[in-house]
Amino acid sequence: MFERFTDRARRVVVLAQEEARLLNHNYIGTEHLLLGLLSEGEGVAARALAALNVTPEAARAQVKSMVSGGTEAPPAGYIPFTPRAKKALELSLRNALGLGHSFIGTEHILLGLVQEGSEAEAGVAVGVLHALGAEPDAIRQQVMAQISVPGPGGAWSRTASSSQDPPTGPLCPQCRALTTETVHTAAITIPSPEGELLPLVAVYCGMCGATYTLLPGSPAAEP
């Protein structure tokens, strides 16, 4: 679905859609992404959450206690992402770049969810994690404990002893501009194989114009 996503990360998005359908929700929110990460079961994110005693069953029960189910099944086909979920996916890219990774894995999606919930009023996913005793700092520590950051081009490695300071933020892989200051988004449409126009959001560097990734557009409002 997204060119930078690993197979596991793409499966998480598919599972998030299935979780939304099971709850009769016509949107994919941060809570569905969290449930998708847990349902995937084998990625870095799932292992990090398991280490914090967060199980799919407990998280699903907590979601149901916080968000009511829909009264009608969502229509077949594409289910839009909420603004919060879309932001979390955008932040997953920033976290991947900040770690020197050219891919977006389940760990980056989890870090994006945590960061999104920390930058504003907590979304449903962060609320669920808090209720289950998994706080943002502990989640980040568990993720970092299970991954080894590659160091090409002098990238910071958290597993090696070094006197260097870590970078102040992720850089554009093309022009090396700080992405936290230059990242932009734009609504676009592309034709599907059936001839329909699909809404997307392009995430790109405002300095050089390099496209980082494409995300589903037409977001729904998250409760």
Coordinates of C-alpha atoms in Angstrom, one line a residue:
M1 CA 0.0 0.0 0.0
F2 CA 2.8 2.4 0.9
E3 CA 6.1 2.1 -0.9
R4 CA 8.2 2.4 2.3
F5 CA 6.1 0.1 4.5
T6 CA 7.4 -3.4 5.3
D7 CA 5.1 -6.4 4.7
R8 CA 4.4 -6.5 8.4
A9 CA 3.5 -2.8 8.5
R10 CA 1.2 -3.2 5.5
R11 CA -0.5 -6.1 7.2
V12 CA -1.0 -3.9 10.3
V13 CA -3.0 -1.4 8.1
V14 CA -5.1 -4.2 6.7
L15 CA -5.7 -5.6 10.2
A16 CA -6.6 -2.1 11.4
Q17 CA -9.3 -2.0 8.7
E18 CA -10.6 -5.3 9.8
E19 CA -10.7 -4.2 13.5
A20 CA -12.7 -1.1 12.4
R21 CA -15.2 -3.3 10.6
L22 CA -15.6 -5.6 13.6
L23 CA -16.6 -2.6 15.6
N24 CA -18.9 -1.3 12.9
H25 CA -16.8 1.9 12.6
N26 CA -16.7 3.7 9.3
Y27 CA -13.3 5.2 10.0
I28 CA -9.8 3.9 11.0
G29 CA -8.6 5.7 14.1
T30 CA -5.6 5.4 16.3
E31 CA -7.3 2.7 18.3
H32 CA -7.7 0.5 15.2
L33 CA -4.0 0.9 14.3
L34 CA -3.1 -0.1 17.8
L35 CA -5.3 -3.2 17.6
G36 CA -3.7 -3.9 14.2
L37 CA -0.2 -3.8 15.7
L38 CA -1.3 -6.2 18.4
S39 CA -3.2 -8.6 16.0
E40 CA -0.2 -8.8 13.7
G41 CA 1.5 -10.4 16.7
E42 CA 5.1 -11.0 15.5
G43 CA 6.6 -7.6 14.7
V44 CA 8.8 -5.4 16.9
A45 CA 5.7 -3.4 18.0
A46 CA 3.8 -6.5 19.1
R47 CA 6.8 -7.8 21.0
A48 CA 7.4 -4.4 22.7
L49 CA 3.8 -4.2 23.8
A50 CA 3.8 -7.9 25.0
A51 CA 6.8 -7.1 27.1
L52 CA 4.6 -4.4 28.8
N53 CA 1.8 -7.0 29.3
V54 CA -0.5 -5.4 26.7
T55 CA -2.5 -8.1 25.0
P56 CA -4.8 -7.9 22.0
E57 CA -7.7 -9.1 24.2
A58 CA -7.2 -6.5 26.9
A59 CA -6.7 -3.7 24.4
R60 CA -9.8 -4.7 22.4
A61 CA -11.9 -4.7 25.6
Q62 CA -10.5 -1.3 26.6
V63 CA -11.3 0.1 23.2
K64 CA -14.9 -1.1 23.5
S65 CA -15.2 0.5 26.9
M66 CA -13.9 3.9 25.5
V67 CA -15.6 4.0 22.1
S68 CA -19.1 2.7 21.3
G69 CA -19.6 0.4 18.4
G70 CA -21.4 1.6 15.3
T71 CA -25.0 0.6 14.6
E72 CA -24.4 -0.3 11.0
A73 CA -21.6 -2.2 9.2
P74 CA -19.4 0.2 7.2
P75 CA -19.7 0.0 3.5
A76 CA -17.5 -2.4 1.5
G77 CA -14.2 -1.0 0.2
Y78 CA -12.0 1.8 1.4
I79 CA -12.4 3.0 5.0
P80 CA -10.9 6.5 5.6
F81 CA -8.3 7.3 8.2
T82 CA -9.1 9.9 10.9
P83 CA -6.9 13.0 11.1
R84 CA -5.2 11.5 14.2
A85 CA -4.5 8.2 12.5
K86 CA -3.2 9.9 9.5
K87 CA -0.9 12.1 11.6
A88 CA 0.4 9.0 13.4
L89 CA 1.3 7.4 10.1
E90 CA 3.1 10.6 9.1
L91 CA 5.0 10.6 12.3
S92 CA 5.9 6.9 11.7
L93 CA 7.9 8.1 8.7
R94 CA 9.6 10.8 10.7
N95 CA 10.6 8.2 13.4
A96 CA 11.9 5.9 10.7
L97 CA 14.1 8.6 9.2
G98 CA 15.2 9.7 12.6
L99 CA 16.5 6.2 13.3
G100 CA 18.3 6.1 10.0
H101 CA 15.8 3.5 8.5
S102 CA 14.8 3.6 4.9
F103 CA 11.7 1.5 5.7
I104 CA 8.6 1.9 7.9
G105 CA 8.1 -1.0 10.2
T106 CA 5.6 -1.9 12.9
E107 CA 8.0 -0.2 15.4
H108 CA 7.8 3.1 13.6
I109 CA 4.0 3.0 13.5
L110 CA 3.9 2.3 17.3
L111 CA 6.3 5.2 17.9
G112 CA 4.1 7.4 15.7
L113 CA 1.0 6.5 17.7
V114 CA 2.8 7.4 20.9
Q115 CA 4.2 10.6 19.6
E116 CA 0.9 11.7 18.1
G117 CA -0.8 11.2 21.5
S118 CA 1.9 13.1 23.3
E119 CA 1.9 16.2 21.0
A120 CA -1.8 16.9 21.6
E121 CA -4.7 15.8 23.7
A122 CA -4.3 12.1 23.9
G123 CA -6.0 10.0 21.3
V124 CA -7.8 6.8 21.9
A125 CA -4.8 4.6 21.3
V126 CA -2.7 6.4 23.9
G127 CA -5.6 6.4 26.3
V128 CA -6.0 2.6 25.9
L129 CA -2.3 2.1 26.5
H130 CA -2.4 4.3 29.6
A131 CA -5.3 2.4 31.0
L132 CA -3.3 -0.9 30.5
G133 CA -0.3 0.5 32.3
A134 CA 1.9 1.2 29.3
E135 CA 3.2 4.7 29.3
P136 CA 4.9 6.5 26.4
D137 CA 8.4 6.5 27.8
A138 CA 8.2 2.8 28.7
I139 CA 6.9 2.0 25.2
R140 CA 9.8 3.9 23.5
Q141 CA 12.3 2.1 25.8
Q142 CA 10.9 -1.3 24.9
V143 CA 11.0 -0.5 21.2
M144 CA 14.6 0.7 21.3
A145 CA 15.6 -2.3 23.4
Q146 CA 14.4 -4.6 20.5
I147 CA 15.9 -2.8 17.5
S148 CA 19.5 -2.1 16.5
V149 CA 19.8 1.3 14.7
P150 CA 22.0 1.0 11.6
G151 CA 24.8 3.5 11.3
P152 CA 25.6 4.2 7.6
G153 CA 26.8 7.7 6.9
G154 CA 27.4 8.3 10.6
A155 CA 23.9 7.7 11.7
W156 CA 23.4 7.5 15.5
S157 CA 23.6 4.0 16.9
R158 CA 21.9 3.4 20.3
T159 CA 23.6 0.0 20.6
A160 CA 27.2 1.2 20.2
S161 CA 29.3 3.1 22.7
S162 CA 29.8 6.6 21.3
S163 CA 30.7 10.0 22.6
Q164 CA 28.7 11.6 19.7
D165 CA 25.5 13.4 20.4
P166 CA 22.5 12.0 18.6
P167 CA 21.1 14.0 15.7
T168 CA 18.6 16.7 16.7
G169 CA 16.0 15.3 14.3
P170 CA 15.3 13.2 11.2
L171 CA 16.8 14.6 7.9
C172 CA 15.5 14.5 4.4
P173 CA 17.5 11.7 2.7
Q174 CA 17.9 13.8 -0.4
C175 CA 18.7 17.3 0.7
R176 CA 19.5 16.6 4.4
A177 CA 17.1 19.3 5.6
L178 CA 15.6 18.8 9.1
T179 CA 12.2 17.1 8.3
T180 CA 10.6 18.4 11.5
E181 CA 10.9 21.9 10.0
T182 CA 10.4 21.2 6.3
V183 CA 7.9 18.4 6.0
H184 CA 4.7 19.3 4.1
T185 CA 1.6 17.5 3.0
A186 CA -0.6 18.0 0.0
A187 CA -4.0 16.5 -1.0
I188 CA -3.7 14.7 -4.4
T189 CA -5.7 12.2 -6.4
I190 CA -4.5 9.3 -8.6
P191 CA -6.6 7.1 -10.9
S192 CA -7.3 3.6 -9.8
P193 CA -7.1 0.6 -12.2
E194 CA -10.9 0.9 -12.4
G195 CA -10.7 4.5 -13.5
E196 CA -11.8 6.0 -10.1
L197 CA -9.9 8.9 -8.6
L198 CA -8.4 7.8 -5.3
P199 CA -7.7 10.6 -2.7
L200 CA -4.2 10.5 -1.2
V201 CA -2.0 12.8 0.9
A202 CA 1.5 13.3 -0.4
V203 CA 4.1 13.8 2.4
Y204 CA 7.1 15.7 0.9
C205 CA 10.1 17.8 1.7
G206 CA 9.4 21.5 1.5
M207 CA 13.0 22.2 0.6
C208 CA 13.8 19.9 -2.3
G209 CA 10.3 18.5 -3.1
A210 CA 11.3 14.9 -2.5
T211 CA 8.2 12.7 -1.8
Y212 CA 8.5 10.7 1.4
T213 CA 5.4 8.6 1.1
L214 CA 1.7 8.6 0.1
L215 CA -1.1 8.2 2.7
P216 CA -4.8 7.6 2.3
G217 CA -6.7 10.9 2.0
S218 CA -10.3 12.0 2.7
P219 CA -9.9 11.6 6.5
A220 CA -12.9 11.2 8.7
A221 CA -13.3 13.0 12.1
E222 CA -12.1 10.9 15.1
P223 CA -14.3 11.0 18.1

